[in-house]
Short mmCIF file of C-alpha atoms in Angstrom, two decimals:
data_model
loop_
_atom_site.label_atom_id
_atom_site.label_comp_id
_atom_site.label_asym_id
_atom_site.label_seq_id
_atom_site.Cartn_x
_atom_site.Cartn_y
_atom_site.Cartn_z
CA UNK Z 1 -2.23 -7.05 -7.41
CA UNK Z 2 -0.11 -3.77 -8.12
CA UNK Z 3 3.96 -4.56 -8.30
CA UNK Z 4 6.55 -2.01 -7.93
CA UNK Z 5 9.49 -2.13 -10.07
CA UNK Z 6 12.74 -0.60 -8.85
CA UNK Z 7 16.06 0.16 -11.03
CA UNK Z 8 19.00 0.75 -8.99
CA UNK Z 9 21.97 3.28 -8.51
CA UNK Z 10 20.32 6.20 -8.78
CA UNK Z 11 21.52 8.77 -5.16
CA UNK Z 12 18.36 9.78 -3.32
CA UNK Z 13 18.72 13.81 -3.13
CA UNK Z 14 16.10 16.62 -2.49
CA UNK Z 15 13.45 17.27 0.26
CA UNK Z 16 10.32 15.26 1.32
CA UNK Z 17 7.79 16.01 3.65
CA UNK Z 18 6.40 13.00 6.06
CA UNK Z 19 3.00 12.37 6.29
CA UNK Z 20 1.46 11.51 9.74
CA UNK Z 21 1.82 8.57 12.06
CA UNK Z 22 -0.98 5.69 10.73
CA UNK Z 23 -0.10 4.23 14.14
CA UNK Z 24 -1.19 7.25 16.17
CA UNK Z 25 -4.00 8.01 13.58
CA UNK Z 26 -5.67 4.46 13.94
CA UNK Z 27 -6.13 4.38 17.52
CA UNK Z 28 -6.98 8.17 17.65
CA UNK Z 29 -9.80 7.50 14.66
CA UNK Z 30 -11.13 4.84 17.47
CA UNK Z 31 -11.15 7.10 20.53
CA UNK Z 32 -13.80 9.64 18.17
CA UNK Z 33 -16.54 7.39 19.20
CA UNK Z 34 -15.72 8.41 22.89
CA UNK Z 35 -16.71 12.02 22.44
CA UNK Z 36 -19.97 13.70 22.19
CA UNK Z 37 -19.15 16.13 19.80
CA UNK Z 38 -17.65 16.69 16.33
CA UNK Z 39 -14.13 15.25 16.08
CA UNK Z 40 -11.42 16.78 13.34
CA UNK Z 41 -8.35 14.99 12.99
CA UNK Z 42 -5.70 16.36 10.75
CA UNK Z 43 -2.68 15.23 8.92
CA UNK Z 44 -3.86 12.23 8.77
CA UNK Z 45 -2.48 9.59 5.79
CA UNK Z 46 -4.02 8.39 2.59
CA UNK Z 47 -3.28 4.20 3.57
CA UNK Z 48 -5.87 1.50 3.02
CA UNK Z 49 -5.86 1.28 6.80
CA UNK Z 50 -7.30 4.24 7.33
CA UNK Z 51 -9.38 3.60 4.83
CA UNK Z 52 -10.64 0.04 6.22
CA UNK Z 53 -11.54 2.29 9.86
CA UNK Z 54 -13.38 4.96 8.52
CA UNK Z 55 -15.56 2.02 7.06
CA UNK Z 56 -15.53 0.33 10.22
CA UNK Z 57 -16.63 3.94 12.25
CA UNK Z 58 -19.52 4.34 9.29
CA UNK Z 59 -20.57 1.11 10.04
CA UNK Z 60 -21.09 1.19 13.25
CA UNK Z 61 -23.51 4.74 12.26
CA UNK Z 62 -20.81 7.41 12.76
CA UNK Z 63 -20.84 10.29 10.14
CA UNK Z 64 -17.38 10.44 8.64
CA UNK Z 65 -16.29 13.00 6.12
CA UNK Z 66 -12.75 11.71 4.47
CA UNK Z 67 -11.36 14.32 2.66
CA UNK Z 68 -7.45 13.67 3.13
CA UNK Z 69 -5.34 14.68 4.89
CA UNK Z 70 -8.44 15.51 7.17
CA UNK Z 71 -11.07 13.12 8.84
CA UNK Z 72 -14.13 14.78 10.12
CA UNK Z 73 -16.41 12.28 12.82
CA UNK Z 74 -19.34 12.81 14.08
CA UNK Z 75 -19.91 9.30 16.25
CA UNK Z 76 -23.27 11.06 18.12
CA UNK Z 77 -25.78 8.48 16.52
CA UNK Z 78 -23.88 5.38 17.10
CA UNK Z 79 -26.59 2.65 15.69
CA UNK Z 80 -24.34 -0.51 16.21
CA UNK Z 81 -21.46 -2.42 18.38
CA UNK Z 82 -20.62 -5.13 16.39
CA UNK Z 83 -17.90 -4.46 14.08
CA UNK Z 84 -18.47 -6.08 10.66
CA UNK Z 85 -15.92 -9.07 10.55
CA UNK Z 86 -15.37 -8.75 6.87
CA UNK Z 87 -13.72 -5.40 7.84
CA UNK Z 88 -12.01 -6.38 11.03
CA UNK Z 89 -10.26 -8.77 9.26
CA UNK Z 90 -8.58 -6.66 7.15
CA UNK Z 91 -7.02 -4.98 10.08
CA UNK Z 92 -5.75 -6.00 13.60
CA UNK Z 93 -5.88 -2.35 14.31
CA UNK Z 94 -9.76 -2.34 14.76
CA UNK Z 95 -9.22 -4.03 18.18
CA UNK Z 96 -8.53 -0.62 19.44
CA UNK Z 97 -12.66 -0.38 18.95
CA UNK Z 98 -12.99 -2.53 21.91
CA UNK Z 99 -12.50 0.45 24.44
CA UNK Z 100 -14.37 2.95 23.50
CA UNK Z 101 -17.20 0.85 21.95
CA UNK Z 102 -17.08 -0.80 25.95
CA UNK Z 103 -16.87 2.75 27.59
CA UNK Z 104 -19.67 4.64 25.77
CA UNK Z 105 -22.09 1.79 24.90
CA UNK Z 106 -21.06 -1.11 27.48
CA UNK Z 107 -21.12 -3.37 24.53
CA UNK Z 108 -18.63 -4.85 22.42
CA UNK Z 109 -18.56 -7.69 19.57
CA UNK Z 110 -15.66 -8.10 17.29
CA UNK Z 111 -14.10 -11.17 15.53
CA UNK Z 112 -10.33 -11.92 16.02
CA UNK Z 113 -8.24 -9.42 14.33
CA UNK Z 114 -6.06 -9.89 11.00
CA UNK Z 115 -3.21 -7.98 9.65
CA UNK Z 116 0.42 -9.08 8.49
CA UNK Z 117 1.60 -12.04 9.44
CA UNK Z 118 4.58 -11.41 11.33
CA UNK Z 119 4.11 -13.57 14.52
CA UNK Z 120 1.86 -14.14 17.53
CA UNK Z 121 -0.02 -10.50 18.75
CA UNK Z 122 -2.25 -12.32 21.28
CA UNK Z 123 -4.79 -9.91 22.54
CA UNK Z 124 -5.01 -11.71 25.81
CA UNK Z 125 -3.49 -8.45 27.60
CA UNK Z 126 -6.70 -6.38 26.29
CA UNK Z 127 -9.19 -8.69 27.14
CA UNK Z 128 -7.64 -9.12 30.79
CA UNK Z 129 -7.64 -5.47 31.34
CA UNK Z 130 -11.02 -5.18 30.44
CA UNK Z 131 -12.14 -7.73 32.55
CA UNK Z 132 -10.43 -5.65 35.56
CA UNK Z 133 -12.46 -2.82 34.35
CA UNK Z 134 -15.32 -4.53 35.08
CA UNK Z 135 -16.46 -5.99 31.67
CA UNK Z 136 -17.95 -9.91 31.24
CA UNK Z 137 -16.04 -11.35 28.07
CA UNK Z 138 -17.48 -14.25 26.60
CA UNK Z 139 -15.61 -15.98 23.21
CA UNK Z 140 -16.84 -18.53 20.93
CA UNK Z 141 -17.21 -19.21 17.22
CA UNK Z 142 -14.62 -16.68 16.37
CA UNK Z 143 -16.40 -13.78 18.33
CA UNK Z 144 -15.55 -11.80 21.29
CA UNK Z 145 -18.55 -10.34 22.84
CA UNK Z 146 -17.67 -7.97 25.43
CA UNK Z 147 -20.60 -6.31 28.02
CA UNK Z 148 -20.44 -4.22 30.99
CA UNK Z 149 -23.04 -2.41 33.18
CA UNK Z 150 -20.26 0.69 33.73
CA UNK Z 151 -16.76 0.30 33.98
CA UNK Z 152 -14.83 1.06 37.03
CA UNK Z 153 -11.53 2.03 37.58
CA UNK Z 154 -8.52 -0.62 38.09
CA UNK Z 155 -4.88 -1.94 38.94
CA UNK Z 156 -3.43 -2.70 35.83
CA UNK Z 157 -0.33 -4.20 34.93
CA UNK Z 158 0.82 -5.55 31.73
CA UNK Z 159 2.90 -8.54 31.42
CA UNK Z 160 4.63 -6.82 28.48
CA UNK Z 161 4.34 -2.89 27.45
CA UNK Z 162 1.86 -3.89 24.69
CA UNK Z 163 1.10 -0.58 22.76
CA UNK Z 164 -2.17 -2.21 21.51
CA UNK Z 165 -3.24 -2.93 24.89
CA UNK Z 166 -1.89 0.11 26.50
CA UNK Z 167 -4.07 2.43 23.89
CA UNK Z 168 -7.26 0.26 24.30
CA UNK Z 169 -8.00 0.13 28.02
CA UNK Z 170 -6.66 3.53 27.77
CA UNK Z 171 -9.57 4.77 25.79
CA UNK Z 172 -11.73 2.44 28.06
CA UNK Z 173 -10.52 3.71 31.28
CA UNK Z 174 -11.16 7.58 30.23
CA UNK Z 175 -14.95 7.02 30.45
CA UNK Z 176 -14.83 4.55 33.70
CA UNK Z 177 -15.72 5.16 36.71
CA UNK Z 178 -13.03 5.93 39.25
CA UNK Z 179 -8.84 6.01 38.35
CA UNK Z 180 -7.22 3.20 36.63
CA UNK Z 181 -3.25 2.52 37.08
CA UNK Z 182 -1.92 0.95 34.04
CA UNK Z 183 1.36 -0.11 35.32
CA UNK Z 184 4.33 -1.62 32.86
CA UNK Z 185 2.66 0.12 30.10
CA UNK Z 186 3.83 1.29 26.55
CA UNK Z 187 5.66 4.69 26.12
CA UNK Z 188 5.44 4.89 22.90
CA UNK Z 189 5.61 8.58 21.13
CA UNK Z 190 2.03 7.41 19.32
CA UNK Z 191 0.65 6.62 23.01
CA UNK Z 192 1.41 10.10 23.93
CA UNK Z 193 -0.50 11.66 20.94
CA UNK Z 194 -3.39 9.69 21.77
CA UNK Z 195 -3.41 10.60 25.65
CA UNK Z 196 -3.02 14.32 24.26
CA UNK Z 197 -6.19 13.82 22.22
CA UNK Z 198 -7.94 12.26 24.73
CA UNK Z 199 -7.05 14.93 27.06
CA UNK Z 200 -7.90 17.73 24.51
CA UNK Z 201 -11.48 16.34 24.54
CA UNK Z 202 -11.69 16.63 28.26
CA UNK Z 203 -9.99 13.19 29.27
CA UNK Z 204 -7.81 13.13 32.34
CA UNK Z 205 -4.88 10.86 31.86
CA UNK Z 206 -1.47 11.42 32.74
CA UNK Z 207 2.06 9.87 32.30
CA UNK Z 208 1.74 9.16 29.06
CA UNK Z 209 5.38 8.13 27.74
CA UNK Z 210 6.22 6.95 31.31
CA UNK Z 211 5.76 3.01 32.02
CA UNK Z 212 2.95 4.18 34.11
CA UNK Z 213 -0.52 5.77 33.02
CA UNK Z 214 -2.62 7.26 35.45
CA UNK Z 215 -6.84 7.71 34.11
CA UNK Z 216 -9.08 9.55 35.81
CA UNK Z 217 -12.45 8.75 35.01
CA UNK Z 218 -15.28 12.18 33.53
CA UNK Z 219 -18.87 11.69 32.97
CA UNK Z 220 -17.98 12.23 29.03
CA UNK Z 221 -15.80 14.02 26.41
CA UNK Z 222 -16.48 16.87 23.89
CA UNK Z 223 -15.66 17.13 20.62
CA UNK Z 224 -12.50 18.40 19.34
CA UNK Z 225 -9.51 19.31 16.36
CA UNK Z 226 -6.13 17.49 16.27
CA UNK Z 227 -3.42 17.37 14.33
CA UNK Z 228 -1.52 13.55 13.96
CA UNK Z 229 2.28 13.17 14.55
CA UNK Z 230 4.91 12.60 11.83
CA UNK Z 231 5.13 9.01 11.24
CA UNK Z 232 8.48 7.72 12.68
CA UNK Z 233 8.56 4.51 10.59
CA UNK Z 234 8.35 6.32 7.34
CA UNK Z 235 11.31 8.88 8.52
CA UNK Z 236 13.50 5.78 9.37
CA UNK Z 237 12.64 4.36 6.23
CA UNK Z 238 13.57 6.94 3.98
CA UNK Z 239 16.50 7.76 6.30
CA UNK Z 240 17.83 4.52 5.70
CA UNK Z 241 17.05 4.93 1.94
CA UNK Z 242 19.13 7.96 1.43
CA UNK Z 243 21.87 6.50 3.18
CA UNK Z 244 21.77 2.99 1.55
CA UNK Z 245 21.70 5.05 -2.05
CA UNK Z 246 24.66 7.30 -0.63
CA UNK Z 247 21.80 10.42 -1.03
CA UNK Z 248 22.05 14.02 0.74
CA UNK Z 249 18.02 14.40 1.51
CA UNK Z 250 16.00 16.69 4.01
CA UNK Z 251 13.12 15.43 5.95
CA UNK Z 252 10.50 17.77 6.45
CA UNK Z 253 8.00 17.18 9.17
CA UNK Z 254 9.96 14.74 11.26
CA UNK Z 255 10.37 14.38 15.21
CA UNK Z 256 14.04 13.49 15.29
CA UNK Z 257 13.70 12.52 19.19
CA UNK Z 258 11.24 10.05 18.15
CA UNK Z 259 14.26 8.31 16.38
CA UNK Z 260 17.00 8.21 18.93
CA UNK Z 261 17.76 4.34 18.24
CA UNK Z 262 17.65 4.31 14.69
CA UNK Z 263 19.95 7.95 13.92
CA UNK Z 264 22.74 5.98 16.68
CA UNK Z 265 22.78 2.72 14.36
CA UNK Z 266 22.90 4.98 11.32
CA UNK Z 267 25.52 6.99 12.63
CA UNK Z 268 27.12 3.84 13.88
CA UNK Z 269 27.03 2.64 9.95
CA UNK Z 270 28.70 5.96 8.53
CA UNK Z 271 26.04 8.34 7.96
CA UNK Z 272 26.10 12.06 8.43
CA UNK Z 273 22.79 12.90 10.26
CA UNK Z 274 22.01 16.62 10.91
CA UNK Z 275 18.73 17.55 13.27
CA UNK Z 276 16.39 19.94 14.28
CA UNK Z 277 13.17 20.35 15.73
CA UNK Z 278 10.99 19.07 12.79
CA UNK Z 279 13.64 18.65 9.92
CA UNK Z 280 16.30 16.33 9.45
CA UNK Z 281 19.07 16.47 6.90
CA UNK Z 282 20.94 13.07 6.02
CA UNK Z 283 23.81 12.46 4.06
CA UNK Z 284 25.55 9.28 2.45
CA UNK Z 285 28.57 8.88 0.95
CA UNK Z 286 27.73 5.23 0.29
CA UNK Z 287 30.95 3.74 2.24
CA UNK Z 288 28.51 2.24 5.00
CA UNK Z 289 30.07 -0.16 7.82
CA UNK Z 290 28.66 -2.95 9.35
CA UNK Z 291 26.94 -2.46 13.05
CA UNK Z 292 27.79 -4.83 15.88
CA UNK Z 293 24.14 -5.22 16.86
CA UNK Z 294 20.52 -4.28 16.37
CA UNK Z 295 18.39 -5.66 18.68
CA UNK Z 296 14.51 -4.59 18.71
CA UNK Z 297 12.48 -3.79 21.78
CA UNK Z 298 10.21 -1.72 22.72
CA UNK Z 299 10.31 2.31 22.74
CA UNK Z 300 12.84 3.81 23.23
CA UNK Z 301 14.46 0.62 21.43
CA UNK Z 302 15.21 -0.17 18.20
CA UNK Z 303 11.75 -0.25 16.63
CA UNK Z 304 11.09 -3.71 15.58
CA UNK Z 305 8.95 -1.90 12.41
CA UNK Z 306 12.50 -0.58 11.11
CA UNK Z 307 14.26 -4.06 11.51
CA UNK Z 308 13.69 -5.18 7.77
CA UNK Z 309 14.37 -1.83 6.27
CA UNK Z 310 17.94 -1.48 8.30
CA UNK Z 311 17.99 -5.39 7.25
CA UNK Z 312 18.50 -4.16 3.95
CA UNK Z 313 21.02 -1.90 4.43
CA UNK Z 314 23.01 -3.77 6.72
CA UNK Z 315 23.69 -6.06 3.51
CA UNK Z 316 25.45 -4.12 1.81
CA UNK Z 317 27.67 -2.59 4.84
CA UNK Z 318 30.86 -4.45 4.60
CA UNK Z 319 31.41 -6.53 7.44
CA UNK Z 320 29.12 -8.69 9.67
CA UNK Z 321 26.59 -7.30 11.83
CA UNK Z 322 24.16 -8.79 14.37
CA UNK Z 323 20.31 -8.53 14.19
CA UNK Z 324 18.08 -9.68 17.36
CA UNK Z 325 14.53 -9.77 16.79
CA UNK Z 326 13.18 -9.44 20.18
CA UNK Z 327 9.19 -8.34 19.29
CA UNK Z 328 8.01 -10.48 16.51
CA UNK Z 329 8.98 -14.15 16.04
CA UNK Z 330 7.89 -14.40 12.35
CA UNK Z 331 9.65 -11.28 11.26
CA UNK Z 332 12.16 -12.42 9.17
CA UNK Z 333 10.12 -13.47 6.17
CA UNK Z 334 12.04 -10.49 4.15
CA UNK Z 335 15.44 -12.70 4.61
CA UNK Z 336 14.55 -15.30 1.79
CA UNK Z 337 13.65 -12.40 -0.52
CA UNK Z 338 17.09 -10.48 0.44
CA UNK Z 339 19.09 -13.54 -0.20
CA UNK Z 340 16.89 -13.93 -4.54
CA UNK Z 341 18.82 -10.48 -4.23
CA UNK Z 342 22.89 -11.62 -3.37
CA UNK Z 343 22.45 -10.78 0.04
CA UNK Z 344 24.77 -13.25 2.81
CA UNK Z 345 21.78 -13.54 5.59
CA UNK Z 346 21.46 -16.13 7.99
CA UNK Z 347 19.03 -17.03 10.65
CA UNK Z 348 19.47 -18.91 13.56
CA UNK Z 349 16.03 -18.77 15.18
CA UNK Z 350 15.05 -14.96 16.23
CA UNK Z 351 18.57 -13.74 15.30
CA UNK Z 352 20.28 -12.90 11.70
CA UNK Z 353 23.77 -12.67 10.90
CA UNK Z 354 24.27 -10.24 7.69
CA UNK Z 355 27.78 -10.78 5.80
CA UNK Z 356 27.89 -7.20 3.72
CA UNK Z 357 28.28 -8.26 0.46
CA UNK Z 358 29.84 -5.88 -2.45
CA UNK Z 359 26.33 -5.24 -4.82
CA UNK Z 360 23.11 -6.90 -4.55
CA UNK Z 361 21.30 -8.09 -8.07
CA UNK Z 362 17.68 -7.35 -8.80
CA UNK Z 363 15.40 -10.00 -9.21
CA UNK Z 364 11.48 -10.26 -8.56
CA UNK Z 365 10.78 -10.71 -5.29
CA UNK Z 366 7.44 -11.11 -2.90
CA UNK Z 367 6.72 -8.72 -0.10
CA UNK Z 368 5.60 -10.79 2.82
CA UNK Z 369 4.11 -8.12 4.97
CA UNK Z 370 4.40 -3.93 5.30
CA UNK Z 371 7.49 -3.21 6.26
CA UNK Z 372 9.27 -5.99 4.41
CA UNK Z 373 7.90 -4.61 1.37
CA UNK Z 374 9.47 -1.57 1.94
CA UNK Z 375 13.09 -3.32 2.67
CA UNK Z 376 12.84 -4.91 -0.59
CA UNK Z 377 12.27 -1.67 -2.24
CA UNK Z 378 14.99 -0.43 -0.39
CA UNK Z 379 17.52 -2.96 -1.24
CA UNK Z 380 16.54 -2.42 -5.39
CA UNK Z 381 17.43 1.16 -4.87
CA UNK Z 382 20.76 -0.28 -5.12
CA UNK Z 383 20.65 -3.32 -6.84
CA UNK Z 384 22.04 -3.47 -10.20
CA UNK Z 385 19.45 -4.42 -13.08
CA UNK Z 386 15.56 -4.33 -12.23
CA UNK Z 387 13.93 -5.24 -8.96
CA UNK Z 388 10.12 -6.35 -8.92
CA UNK Z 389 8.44 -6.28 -5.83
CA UNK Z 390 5.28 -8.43 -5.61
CA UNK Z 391 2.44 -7.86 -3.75
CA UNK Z 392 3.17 -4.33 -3.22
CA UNK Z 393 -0.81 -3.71 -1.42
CA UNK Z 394 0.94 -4.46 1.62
CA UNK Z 395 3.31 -1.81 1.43
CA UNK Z 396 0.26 0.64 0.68
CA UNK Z 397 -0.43 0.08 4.04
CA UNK Z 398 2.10 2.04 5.78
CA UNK Z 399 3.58 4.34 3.19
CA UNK Z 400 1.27 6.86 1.47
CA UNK Z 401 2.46 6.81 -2.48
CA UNK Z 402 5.68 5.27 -1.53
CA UNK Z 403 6.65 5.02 -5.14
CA UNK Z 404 5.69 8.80 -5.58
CA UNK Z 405 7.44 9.70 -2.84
CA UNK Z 406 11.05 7.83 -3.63
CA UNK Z 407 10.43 9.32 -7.47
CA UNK Z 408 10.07 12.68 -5.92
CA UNK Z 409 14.02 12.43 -4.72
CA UNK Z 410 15.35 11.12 -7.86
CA UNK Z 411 14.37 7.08 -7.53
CA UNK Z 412 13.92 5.50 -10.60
CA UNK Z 413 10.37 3.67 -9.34
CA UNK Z 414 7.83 2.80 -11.19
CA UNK Z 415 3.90 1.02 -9.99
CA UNK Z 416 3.10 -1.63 -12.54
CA UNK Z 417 -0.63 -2.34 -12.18
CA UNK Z 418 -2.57 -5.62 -12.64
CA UNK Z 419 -5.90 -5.89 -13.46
#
């Protein structure tokens, strides 16, 4: 497994562009099987992910050209709806397959998901919402097989805004018969930029980004070109780099409304943060402060995939600040790591109290899941000595060439590879 090693105190400083949204590219890769026509997706990121679903859409006898940033599908001569478990284990994401799979074909096997281990992400909310649709869901040995005559159009409303759930009976409702309500339901920005690529295909759904969705059922969709968003996760994350490394960067490519929750908690720590429409400048000075609280929850919250990262810079803000974790009940694995480092973290169940401490110490560390391999990265960027991060594959997940991209602004990062 590839490491990354990571010498500190070296300022971030320059310009980066941000690649596109993996979590509005995943679910958007799915919907392609919905459409009768050629689909071209653009700006979409080189992550083993993506990867792992262009596999799963060949599979299932769609004709995918991969040719990043571009994915080219052609899903006209679907041959299969069983999605090969040794690929849906490799990612939870595949779910979204469920939906359109259901909508087109009215059949759907799939195994239970994988993906980090950062908690409980019970799909109970998809399969209910399916089974309003009108589909018969039977599980056993590991399998869910899913079947349906034609779907129909439904009441929906989610216990909790689920954007998982929200995207797949989405996709399943666009193709059913009659309007489906999907009440309580995710607004997150990735949501919207599948609803506009469903509706650029000749979907009818509106609301997207509201708590309520409103689907009107077509006959079928067309094919189609569309271009992904900026990924919001990455900008936080090398947002929070600059100003953890007291850097002056500019973010190319970025939504800065997407980040309203994380800019306020980085302004709230010091930074200087200047915006507009798809750039964003930030500067550092290094003298952060310690926030009062971060608590995650859903969008427009405090993303719960930026809690590690702003974990990490929280420990070296003099002062004590608060950390809720309101999402994910396992999501604190990166604490144990922080502390190998000098950090002053503690845990009392789902919330962390971080006493700033003066300089954290590099040491060689294990990244538990995506984004707490990017924290640990984060915190060597100012550790003094040498910081190894272990099992750095998970961080490939999420961050195209993070290591490339943090060398790019002056980060003294380097990918030690294991045979």
């Amino acid at each position: 497994m590839d490491r990354i090693a990571v010498e500190g105190g070296t300022p971030l400083e320059g310009a980066v562009r941000v690649h596109g949204a993996k979590n509005a590219a995943l679910p958007i890769l799915a919907a392609t099987l919905l459409a009768e026509g050629v689909c071209v997706v653009e700006d979409v990121p080189d992550l083993q992910d993506i990867r792992v679903m262009v596999d799963i859409l060949r599979a299932l006898g769609a004709s995918v050209d991969y040719s990043p940033p571009v994915v080219r599908v052609d899903a006209r001569r679907i041959s299969r709806t069983e999605v090969p478990e040794e690929l849906m284990r490799q990612m939870r994401s595949s779910i979204f397959l469920m939906g359109p799979l259901l909508a087109r074909y009215c059949h759907a096997r799939v195994s239970r998901p994988g993906g980090c281990t950062i908690g409980s992400r019970p799909i109970d909310l998809h399969l209910k919402g399916l089974a309003a649709l009108g589909a018969s869901i039977d599980e056993m040995h590991g399998y869910i097989d899913c079947r349906t005559r034609r779907l129909h159009g439904a009441a929906i409303y989610l216990d909790t805004p689920s954007v998982g759930a929200t995207e797949n009976l989405m996709m399943a409702a666009v193709l059913a018969e009659g309007t489906t309500v999907i009440g309580n339901a995710a607004r997150e920005p990735e949501i919207v930029d599948l609803a506009n690529f469903l509706n650029r295909l000749g979907a009818r759904v509106e609301g997207a980004g509201e708590d309520t969705l409103v689907i009107s059922g077509v006959q079928g969709l067309i094919g189609g070109q569309h271009a992904i968003i900026p990924d919001r996760i990455v900008a936080g994350t090398l947002a929070i780099a600059v100003s953890m490394t007291g850097g002056d960067v500019t973010l190319e490519n970025v939504r800065p409304n997407h980040l309203g929750a994380v800019l306020t908690k980085l302004r709230e720590a010091g930074v200087e943060i200047e915006t507009g429409r798809d750039i964003m400048r930030v500067r550092s000075h290094g003298k952060l402060r310690a926030v009062e609280q971060v608590r995650t929850a859903p969008y427009p919250g405090f993303p719960t995939d930026l809690q590690a990262p702003f974990m990490a810079l929280l420990s070296v803000a003099p002062g004590m600040s608060i950390v809720a974790e309101t999402v994910f009940e396992e999501r604190f694995k990166h604490v144990s790591e922080l502390c190998r480092m000098g950090a002053n973290i503690r845990v009392d169940l789902r919330t962390a109290f971080v006493q700033g401490v003066p300089r954290l110490t590099g040491a060689v560390v294990q990244a538990s899941d995506l984004r707490a391999g990017a924290a640990l990265v984060l915190a060597g960027l100012v550790a003094e000595g040498t910081t190894v991060v272990e099992q750095a594959h998970h961080i490939d997940r999420g961050y195209q060439q993070f290591d490339e991209m943090l060398r790019g602004l002056g980060a003294r990062v380097r990918r030690l590879s294991q045979s």
